[in-house]
CSV table of C-alpha atoms in Angstrom, one decimal:
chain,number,residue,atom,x,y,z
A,27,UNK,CA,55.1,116.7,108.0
A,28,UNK,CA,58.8,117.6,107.9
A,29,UNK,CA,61.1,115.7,107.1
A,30,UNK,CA,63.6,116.1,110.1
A,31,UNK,CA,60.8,114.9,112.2
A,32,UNK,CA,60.1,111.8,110.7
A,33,UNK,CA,62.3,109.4,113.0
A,34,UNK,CA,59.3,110.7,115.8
A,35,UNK,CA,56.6,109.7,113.4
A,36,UNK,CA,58.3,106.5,112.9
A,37,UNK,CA,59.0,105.8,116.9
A,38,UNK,CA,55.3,106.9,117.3
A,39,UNK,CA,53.7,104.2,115.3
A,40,UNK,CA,56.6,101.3,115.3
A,41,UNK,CA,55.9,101.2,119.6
A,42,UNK,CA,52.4,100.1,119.1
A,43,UNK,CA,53.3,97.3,116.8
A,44,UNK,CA,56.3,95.5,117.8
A,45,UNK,CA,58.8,96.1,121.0
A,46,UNK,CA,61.7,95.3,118.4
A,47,UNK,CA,60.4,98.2,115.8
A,48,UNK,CA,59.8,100.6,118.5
A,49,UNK,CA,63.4,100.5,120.5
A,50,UNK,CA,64.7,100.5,116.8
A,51,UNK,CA,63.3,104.1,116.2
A,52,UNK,CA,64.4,105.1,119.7
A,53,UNK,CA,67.9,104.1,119.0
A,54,UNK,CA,67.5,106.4,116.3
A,55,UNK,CA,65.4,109.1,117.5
A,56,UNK,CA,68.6,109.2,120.3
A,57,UNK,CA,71.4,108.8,118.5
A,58,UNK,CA,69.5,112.3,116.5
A,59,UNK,CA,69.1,113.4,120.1
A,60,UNK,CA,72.7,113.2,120.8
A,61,UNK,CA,73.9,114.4,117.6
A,62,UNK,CA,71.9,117.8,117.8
A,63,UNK,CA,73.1,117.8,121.3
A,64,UNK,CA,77.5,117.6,120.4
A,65,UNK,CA,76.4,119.8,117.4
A,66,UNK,CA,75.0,122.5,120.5
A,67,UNK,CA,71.8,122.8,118.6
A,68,UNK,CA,69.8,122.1,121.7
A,69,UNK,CA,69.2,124.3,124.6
A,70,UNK,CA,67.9,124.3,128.1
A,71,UNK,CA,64.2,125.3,128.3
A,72,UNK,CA,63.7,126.4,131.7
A,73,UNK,CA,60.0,126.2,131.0
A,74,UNK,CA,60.4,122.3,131.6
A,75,UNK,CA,63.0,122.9,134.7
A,76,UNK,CA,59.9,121.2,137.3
A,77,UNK,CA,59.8,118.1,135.5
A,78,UNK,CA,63.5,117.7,134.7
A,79,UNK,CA,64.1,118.7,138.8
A,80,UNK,CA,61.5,116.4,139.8
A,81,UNK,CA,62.5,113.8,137.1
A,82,UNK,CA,66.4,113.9,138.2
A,83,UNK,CA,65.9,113.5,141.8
A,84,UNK,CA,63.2,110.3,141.4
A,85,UNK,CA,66.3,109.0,139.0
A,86,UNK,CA,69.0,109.4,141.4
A,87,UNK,CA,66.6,107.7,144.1
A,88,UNK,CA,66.6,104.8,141.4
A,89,UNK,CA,69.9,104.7,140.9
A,90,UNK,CA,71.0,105.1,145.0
A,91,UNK,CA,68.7,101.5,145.0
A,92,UNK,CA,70.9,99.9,142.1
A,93,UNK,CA,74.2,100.8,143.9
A,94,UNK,CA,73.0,99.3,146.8
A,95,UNK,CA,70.9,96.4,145.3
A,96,UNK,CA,73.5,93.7,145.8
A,97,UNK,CA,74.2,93.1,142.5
A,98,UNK,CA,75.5,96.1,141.6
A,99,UNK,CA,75.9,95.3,138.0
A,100,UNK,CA,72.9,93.8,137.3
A,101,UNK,CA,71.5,97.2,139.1
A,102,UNK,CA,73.1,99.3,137.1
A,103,UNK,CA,72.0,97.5,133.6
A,104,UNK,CA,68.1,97.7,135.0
A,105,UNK,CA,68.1,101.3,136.3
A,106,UNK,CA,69.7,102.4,132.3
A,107,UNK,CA,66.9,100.5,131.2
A,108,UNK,CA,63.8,101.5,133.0
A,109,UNK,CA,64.8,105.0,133.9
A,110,UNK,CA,66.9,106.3,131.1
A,111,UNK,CA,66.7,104.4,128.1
A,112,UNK,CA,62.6,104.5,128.6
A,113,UNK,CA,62.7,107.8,129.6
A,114,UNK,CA,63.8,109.4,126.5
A,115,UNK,CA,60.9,109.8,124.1
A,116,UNK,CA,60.1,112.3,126.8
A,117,UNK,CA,63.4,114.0,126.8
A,118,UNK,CA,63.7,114.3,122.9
A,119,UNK,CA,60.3,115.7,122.8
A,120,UNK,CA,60.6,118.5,124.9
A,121,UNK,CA,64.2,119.3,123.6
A,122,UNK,CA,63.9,119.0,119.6
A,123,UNK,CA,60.3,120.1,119.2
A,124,UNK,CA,60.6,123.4,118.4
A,125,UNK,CA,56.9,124.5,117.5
A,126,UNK,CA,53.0,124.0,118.3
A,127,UNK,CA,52.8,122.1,114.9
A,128,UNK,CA,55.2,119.8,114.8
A,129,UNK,CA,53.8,118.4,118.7
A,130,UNK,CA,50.1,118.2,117.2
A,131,UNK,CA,51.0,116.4,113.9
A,132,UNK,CA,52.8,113.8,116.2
A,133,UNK,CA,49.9,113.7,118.6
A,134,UNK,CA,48.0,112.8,115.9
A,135,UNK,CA,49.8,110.1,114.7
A,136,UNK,CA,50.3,108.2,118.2
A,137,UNK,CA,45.9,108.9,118.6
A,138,UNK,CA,46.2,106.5,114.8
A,139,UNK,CA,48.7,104.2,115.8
A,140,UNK,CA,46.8,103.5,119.6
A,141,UNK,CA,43.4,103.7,117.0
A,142,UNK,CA,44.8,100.7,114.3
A,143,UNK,CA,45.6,98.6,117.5
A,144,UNK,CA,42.4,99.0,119.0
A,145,UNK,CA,40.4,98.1,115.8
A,146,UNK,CA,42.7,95.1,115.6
A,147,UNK,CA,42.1,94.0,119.2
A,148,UNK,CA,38.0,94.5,118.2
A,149,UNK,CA,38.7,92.2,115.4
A,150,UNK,CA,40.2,89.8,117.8
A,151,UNK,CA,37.3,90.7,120.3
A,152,UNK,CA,34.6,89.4,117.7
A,153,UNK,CA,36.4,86.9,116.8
A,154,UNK,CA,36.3,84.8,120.3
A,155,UNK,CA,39.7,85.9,121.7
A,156,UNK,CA,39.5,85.8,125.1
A,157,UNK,CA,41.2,88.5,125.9
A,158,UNK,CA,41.8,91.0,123.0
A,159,UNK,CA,46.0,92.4,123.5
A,160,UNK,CA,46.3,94.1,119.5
A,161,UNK,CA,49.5,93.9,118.1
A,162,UNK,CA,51.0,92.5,121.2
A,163,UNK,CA,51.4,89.8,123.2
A,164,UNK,CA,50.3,90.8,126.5
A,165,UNK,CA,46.4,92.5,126.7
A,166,UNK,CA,48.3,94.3,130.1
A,167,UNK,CA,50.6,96.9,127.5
A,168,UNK,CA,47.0,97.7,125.5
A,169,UNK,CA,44.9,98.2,128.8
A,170,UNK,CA,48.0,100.6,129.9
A,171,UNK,CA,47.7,102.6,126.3
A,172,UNK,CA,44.0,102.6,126.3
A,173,UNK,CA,44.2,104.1,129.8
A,174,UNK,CA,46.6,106.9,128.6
A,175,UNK,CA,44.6,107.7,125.8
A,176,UNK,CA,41.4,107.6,126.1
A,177,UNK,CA,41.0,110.3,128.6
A,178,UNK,CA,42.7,112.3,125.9
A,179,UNK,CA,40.1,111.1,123.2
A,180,UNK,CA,37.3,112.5,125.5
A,181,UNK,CA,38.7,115.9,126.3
A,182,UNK,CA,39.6,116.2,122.4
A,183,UNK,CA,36.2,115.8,121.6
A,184,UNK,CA,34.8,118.2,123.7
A,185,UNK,CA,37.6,120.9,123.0
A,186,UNK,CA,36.5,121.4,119.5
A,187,UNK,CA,38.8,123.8,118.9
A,188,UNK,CA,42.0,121.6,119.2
A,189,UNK,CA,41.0,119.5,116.1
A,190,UNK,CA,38.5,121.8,114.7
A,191,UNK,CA,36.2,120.4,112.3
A,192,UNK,CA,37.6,117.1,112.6
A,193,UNK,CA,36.8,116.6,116.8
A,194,UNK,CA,34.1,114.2,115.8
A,195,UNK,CA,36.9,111.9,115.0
A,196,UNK,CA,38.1,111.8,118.4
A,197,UNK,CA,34.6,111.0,119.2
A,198,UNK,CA,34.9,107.7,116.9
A,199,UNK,CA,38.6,107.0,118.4
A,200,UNK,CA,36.7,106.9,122.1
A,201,UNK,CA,34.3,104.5,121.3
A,202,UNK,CA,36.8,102.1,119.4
A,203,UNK,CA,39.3,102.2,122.1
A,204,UNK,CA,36.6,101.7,124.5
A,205,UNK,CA,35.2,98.7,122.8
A,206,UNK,CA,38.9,97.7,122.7
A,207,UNK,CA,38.9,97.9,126.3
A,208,UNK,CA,35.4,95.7,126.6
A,209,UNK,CA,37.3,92.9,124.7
A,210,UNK,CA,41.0,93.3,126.7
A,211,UNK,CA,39.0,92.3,129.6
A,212,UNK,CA,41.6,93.9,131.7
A,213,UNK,CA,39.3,95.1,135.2
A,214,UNK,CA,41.9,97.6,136.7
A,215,UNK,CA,41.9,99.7,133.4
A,216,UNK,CA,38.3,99.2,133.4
A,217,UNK,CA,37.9,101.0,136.9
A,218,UNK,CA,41.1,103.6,135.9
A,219,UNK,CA,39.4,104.8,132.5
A,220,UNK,CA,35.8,104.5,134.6
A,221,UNK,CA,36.3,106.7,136.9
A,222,UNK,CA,38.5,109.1,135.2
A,223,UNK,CA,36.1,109.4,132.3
A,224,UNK,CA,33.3,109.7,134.4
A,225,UNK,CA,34.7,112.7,135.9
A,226,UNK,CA,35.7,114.2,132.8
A,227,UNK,CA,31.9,113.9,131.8
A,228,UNK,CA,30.6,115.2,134.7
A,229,UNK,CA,32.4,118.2,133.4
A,230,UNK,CA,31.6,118.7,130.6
A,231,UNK,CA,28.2,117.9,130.7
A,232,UNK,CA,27.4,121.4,132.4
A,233,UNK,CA,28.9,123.0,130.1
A,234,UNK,CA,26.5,123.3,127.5
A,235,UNK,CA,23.4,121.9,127.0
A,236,UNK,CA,24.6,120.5,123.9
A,237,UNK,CA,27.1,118.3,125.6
A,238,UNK,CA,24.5,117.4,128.3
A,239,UNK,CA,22.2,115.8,125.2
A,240,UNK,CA,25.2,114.3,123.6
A,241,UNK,CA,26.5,112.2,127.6
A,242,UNK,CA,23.2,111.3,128.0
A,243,UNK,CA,22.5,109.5,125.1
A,244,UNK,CA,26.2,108.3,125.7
A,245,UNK,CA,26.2,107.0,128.4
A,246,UNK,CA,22.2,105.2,127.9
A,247,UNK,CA,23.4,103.6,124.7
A,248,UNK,CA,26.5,102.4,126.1
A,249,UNK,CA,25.1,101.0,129.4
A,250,UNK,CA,22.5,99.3,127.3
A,251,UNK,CA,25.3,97.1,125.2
A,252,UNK,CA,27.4,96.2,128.6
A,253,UNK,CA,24.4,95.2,130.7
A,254,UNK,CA,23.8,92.8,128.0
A,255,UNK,CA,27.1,91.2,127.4
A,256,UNK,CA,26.7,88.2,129.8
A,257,UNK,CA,30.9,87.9,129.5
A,258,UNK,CA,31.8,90.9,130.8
A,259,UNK,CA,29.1,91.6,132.8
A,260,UNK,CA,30.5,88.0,134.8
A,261,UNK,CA,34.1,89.6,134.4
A,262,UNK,CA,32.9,92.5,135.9
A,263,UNK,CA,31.5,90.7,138.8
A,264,UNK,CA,34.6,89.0,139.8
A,265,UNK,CA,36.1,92.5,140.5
A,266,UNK,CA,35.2,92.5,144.4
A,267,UNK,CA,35.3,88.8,145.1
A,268,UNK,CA,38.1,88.4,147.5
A,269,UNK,CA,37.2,85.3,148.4
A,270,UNK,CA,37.5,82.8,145.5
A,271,UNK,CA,38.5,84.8,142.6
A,272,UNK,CA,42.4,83.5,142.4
A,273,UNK,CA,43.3,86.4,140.6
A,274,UNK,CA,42.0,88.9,143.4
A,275,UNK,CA,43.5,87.0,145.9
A,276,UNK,CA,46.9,86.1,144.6
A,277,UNK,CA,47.1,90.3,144.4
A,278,UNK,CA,46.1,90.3,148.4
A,279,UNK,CA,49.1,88.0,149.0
A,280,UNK,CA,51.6,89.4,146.6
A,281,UNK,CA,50.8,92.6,148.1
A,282,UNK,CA,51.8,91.3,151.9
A,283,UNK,CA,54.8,90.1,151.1
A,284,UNK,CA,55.9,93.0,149.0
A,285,UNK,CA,55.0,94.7,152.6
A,286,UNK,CA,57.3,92.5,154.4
A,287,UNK,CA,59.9,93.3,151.9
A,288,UNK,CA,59.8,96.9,152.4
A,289,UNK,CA,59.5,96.5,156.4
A,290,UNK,CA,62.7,94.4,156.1
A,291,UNK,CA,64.3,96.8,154.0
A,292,UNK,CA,63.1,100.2,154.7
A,293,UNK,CA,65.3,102.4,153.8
A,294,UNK,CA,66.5,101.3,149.8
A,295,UNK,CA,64.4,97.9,149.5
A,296,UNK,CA,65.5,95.1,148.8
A,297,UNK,CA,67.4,96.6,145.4
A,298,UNK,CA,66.5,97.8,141.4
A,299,UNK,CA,66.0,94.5,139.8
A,300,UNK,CA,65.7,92.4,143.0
A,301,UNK,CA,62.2,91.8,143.8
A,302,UNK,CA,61.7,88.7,141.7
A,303,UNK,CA,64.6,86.6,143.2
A,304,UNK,CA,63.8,88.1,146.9
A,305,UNK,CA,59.8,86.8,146.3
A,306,UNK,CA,60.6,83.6,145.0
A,307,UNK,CA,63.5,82.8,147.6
A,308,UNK,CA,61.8,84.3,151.0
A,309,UNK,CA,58.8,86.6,150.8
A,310,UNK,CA,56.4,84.2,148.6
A,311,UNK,CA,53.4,83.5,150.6
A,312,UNK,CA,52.8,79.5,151.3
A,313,UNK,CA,49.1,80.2,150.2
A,314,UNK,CA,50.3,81.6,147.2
A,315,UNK,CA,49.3,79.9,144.0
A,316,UNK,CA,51.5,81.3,141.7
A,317,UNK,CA,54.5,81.6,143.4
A,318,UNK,CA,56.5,82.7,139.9
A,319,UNK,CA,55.4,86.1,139.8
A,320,UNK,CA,57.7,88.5,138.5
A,321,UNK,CA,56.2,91.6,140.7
A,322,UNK,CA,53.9,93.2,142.7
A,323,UNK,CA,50.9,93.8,140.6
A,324,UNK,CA,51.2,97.9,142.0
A,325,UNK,CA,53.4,100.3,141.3
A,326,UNK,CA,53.3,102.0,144.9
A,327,UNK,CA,53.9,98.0,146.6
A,328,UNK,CA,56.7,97.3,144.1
A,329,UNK,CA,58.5,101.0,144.7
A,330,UNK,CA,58.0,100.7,148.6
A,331,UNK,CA,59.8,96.6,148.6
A,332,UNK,CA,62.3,97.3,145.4
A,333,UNK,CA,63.6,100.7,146.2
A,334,UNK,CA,62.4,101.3,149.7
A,335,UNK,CA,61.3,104.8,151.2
A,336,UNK,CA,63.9,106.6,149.2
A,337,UNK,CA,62.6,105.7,146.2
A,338,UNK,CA,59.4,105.7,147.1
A,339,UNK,CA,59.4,109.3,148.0
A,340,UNK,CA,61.1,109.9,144.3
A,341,UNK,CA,58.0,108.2,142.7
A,342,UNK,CA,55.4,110.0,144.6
A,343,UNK,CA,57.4,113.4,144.6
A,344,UNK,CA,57.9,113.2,140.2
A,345,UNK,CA,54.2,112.2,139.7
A,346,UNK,CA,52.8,114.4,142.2
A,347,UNK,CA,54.2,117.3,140.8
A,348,UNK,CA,53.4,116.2,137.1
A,349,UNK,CA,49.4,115.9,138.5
A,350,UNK,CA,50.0,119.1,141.1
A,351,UNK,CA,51.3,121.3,138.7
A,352,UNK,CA,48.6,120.7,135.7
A,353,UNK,CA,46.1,121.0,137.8
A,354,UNK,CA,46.7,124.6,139.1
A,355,UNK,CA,47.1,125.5,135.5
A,356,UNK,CA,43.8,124.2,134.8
A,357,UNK,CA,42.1,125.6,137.9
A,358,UNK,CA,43.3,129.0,136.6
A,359,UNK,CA,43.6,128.8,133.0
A,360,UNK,CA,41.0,125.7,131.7
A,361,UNK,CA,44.1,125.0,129.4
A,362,UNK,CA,43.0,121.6,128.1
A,363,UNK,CA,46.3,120.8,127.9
A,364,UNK,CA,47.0,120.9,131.3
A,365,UNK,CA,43.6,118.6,131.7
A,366,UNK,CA,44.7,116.0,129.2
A,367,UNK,CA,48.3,115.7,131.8
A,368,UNK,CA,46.2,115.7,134.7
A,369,UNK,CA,44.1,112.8,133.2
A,370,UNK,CA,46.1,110.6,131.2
A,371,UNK,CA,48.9,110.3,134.5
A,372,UNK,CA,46.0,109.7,137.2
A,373,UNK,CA,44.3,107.0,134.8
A,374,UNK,CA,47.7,105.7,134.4
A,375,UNK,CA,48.3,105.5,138.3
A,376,UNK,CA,45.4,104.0,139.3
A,377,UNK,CA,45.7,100.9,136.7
A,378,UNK,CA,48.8,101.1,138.8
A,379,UNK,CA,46.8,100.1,141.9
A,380,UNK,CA,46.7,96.6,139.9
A,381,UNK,CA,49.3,96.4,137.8
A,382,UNK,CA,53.1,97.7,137.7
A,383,UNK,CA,52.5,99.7,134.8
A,384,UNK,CA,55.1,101.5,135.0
A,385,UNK,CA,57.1,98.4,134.6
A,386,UNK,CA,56.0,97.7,131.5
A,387,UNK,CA,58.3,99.1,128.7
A,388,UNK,CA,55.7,99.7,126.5
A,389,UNK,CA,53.1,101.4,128.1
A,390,UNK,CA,55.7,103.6,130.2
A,391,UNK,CA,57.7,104.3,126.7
A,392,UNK,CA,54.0,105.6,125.3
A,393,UNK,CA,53.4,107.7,128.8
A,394,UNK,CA,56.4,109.3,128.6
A,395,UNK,CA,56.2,110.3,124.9
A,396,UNK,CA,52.9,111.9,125.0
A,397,UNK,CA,53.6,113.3,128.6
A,398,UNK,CA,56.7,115.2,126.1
A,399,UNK,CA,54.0,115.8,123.7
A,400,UNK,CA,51.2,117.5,126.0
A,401,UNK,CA,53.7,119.6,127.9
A,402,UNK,CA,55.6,121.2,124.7
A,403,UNK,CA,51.7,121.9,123.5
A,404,UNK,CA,50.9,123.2,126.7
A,405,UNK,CA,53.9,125.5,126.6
A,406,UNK,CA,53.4,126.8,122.9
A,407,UNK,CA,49.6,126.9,123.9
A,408,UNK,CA,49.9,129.3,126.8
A,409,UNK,CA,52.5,131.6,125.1
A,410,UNK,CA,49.9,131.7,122.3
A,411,UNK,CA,47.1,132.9,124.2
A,412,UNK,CA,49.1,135.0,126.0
A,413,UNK,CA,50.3,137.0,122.8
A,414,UNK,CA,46.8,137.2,121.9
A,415,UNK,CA,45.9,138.6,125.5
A,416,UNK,CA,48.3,141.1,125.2
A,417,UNK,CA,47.5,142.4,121.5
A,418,UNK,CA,43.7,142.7,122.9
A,419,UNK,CA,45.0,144.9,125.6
A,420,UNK,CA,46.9,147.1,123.4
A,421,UNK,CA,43.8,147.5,121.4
């Protein structure tokens, strides 16, 4: 581990212990970003020019909602927060990482910082929490890790060649973050890692008969344990009850009147910052029965009533590209890479069909981080295997 790197290793492991520690080591990790950047030690890498485009314009549509939010200052303040200050880890990465090595050794440490909570929230798990949340506070910020992870766990165990010897580790990682995920008792991360990692098996499982053996047993083994867990498997049956399940239906209503928000303001919403006061003064529902919410419970409800079509269009155009562009890669090159993007953002964005994920400073600070991570790896990766192509050929 180099020493000039170690504010990243720091950042990596602080975030998944305390929201102080980790925007302590991003105060540092950017005052070194902006240091190296007056010093002129950092240069543009057009390799990364989609996600910077695509990453500017859904900032500016941020920001065009702050201006025009009402409270222009209290706009302002919110947009620096959510869409610069937590937007950074991603910045620094693909700026100040300068080789394949330096990404994977901090890869590795964010897979044992997310792997240390996880066995924590077990503990807790065991130990008749009801709903297992780690180091934190909220079990919400560790379902949003575990669904950025996990996928990544998988791929790495199956790609034996990214960790070598070692890939059976990431096998153990899966299964602890997944029995993590049992005791969070979150459903919507549940469904996101479900289906997500379903998929990915799928996959793999035709790719050797080795790997078929391996699923099977998987999958038989764990469907064994849930089946017989009476508390989730009455957790899990709450998931499509629309009817008395309060937490299902509060969703349903928050989810109107985030509608009526956006249809009342359809251009810019009702402004960065401003959905709370706007639910709480006009748009709750009178069935509601928690009428303090804070937001919509979706990322694609809360873009459409905070920040209106504009925004809206910035969200889907950023993330779309991010998912669009990996997958092509992958389609061509099976760059795992590219697979782990591909994965970890749609598991990520279809939590977000419950929850405003991207809301949440943690789990967004953690996306953005190992999106940096995946995409400097992906770059060194391809350039890598390209050499190689081309010394074959010359042979």
């Amino acid at each position: 581990m180099k020493s000039k790197y170690i504010e990243f290793h720091l950042f990596s492991i602080a975030c998944f212990l305390s929201i102080a520690a980790g925007n302590i080591f991003l105060g540092i990790l950017t005052f070194c970003f902006f240091i190296k950047f007056y010093q002129k030690q950092i240069k543009l890498n057009f390799d990364y020019r989609g996600y910077c485009i695509t990453a500017s314009f859904f900032v500016i549509s941020m920001l065009l909602s702050a201006l025009f939010s009402g409270d222009i200052i209290y706009g302002l303040k919110r947009w620096v927060d959510m869409w610069i200050w937590r937007f950074l880890p991603f910045i620094a990465a693909i700026f100040l990482l300068k080789n394949y090595s330096n990404a994977q050794n901090l890869m590795l440490t964010t897979f044992a910082g997310i792997t240390i909570s996880s066995v924590y929230a077990v503990y807790q798990g065991l130990s008749g929490m009801g709903r297992a949340n780690g180091f934190y506070g909220y079990p919400m910020t560790l379902a949003g890790w575990l669904c950025i992870f996990s996928p990544l766990f998988l791929i790495e165990f199956f790609e034996r060649k990214l960790l070598g010897k070692y890939y059976w580790l990431a096998g153990i990682a899966f299964c602890i973050c997944n029995a993590a995920l049992v005791f969070n008792g979150t459903r919507g991360a549940w469904l996101a890692i479900a289906i997500v990692c379903a998929m990915l098996l799928i996959y793999y499982m035709f790719k050797s008969k080795r790997n078929m053996s391996i699923i099977i047993i998987f999958v038989v083994l764990i469907t064994s344990i849930l089946i017989n867990n009476t508390k989730f498997m009455h957790r899990l049956d709450t998931i499509d009850d629309f009817n008395k399940y309060q937490s299902n239906t509060e969703r349903i209503l928050i989810w109107q009147s985030a509608w009526n928000m956006f249809k009342d303001h359809p251009v810019l919403g009702v402004g960065l910052g401003q959905y709370t006061e706007n639910y709480r003064g006009k748009y709750v529902s009178p069935l509601a029965k928690e009428p303090h919410l804070t937001h919509a419970h979706n990322n694609f409800m809360q873009m459409l009533a905070e920040n209106g079509i504009i925004g809206f269009a910035g969200f889907v155009i950023m993330f779309g590209y991010i998912i669009s562009k990996n997958l092509v890669v992958w389609f061509k090159t099976r760059n795992a890479y590219a697979l782990m993007i591909v994965s970890t953002t749609v598991c990520l964005l279809l939590q977000g069909f419950t929850e405003y994920n991207v809301g949440n400073s943690a789990v967004i600070k953690m996306y953005w981080f190992v999106l940096g991570l995946l995409v400097v790896l992906d770059n060194f990766y391809r350039k890598e295997t390209s050499k190689q192509a081309c010394c074959l050929n010359k042979i």
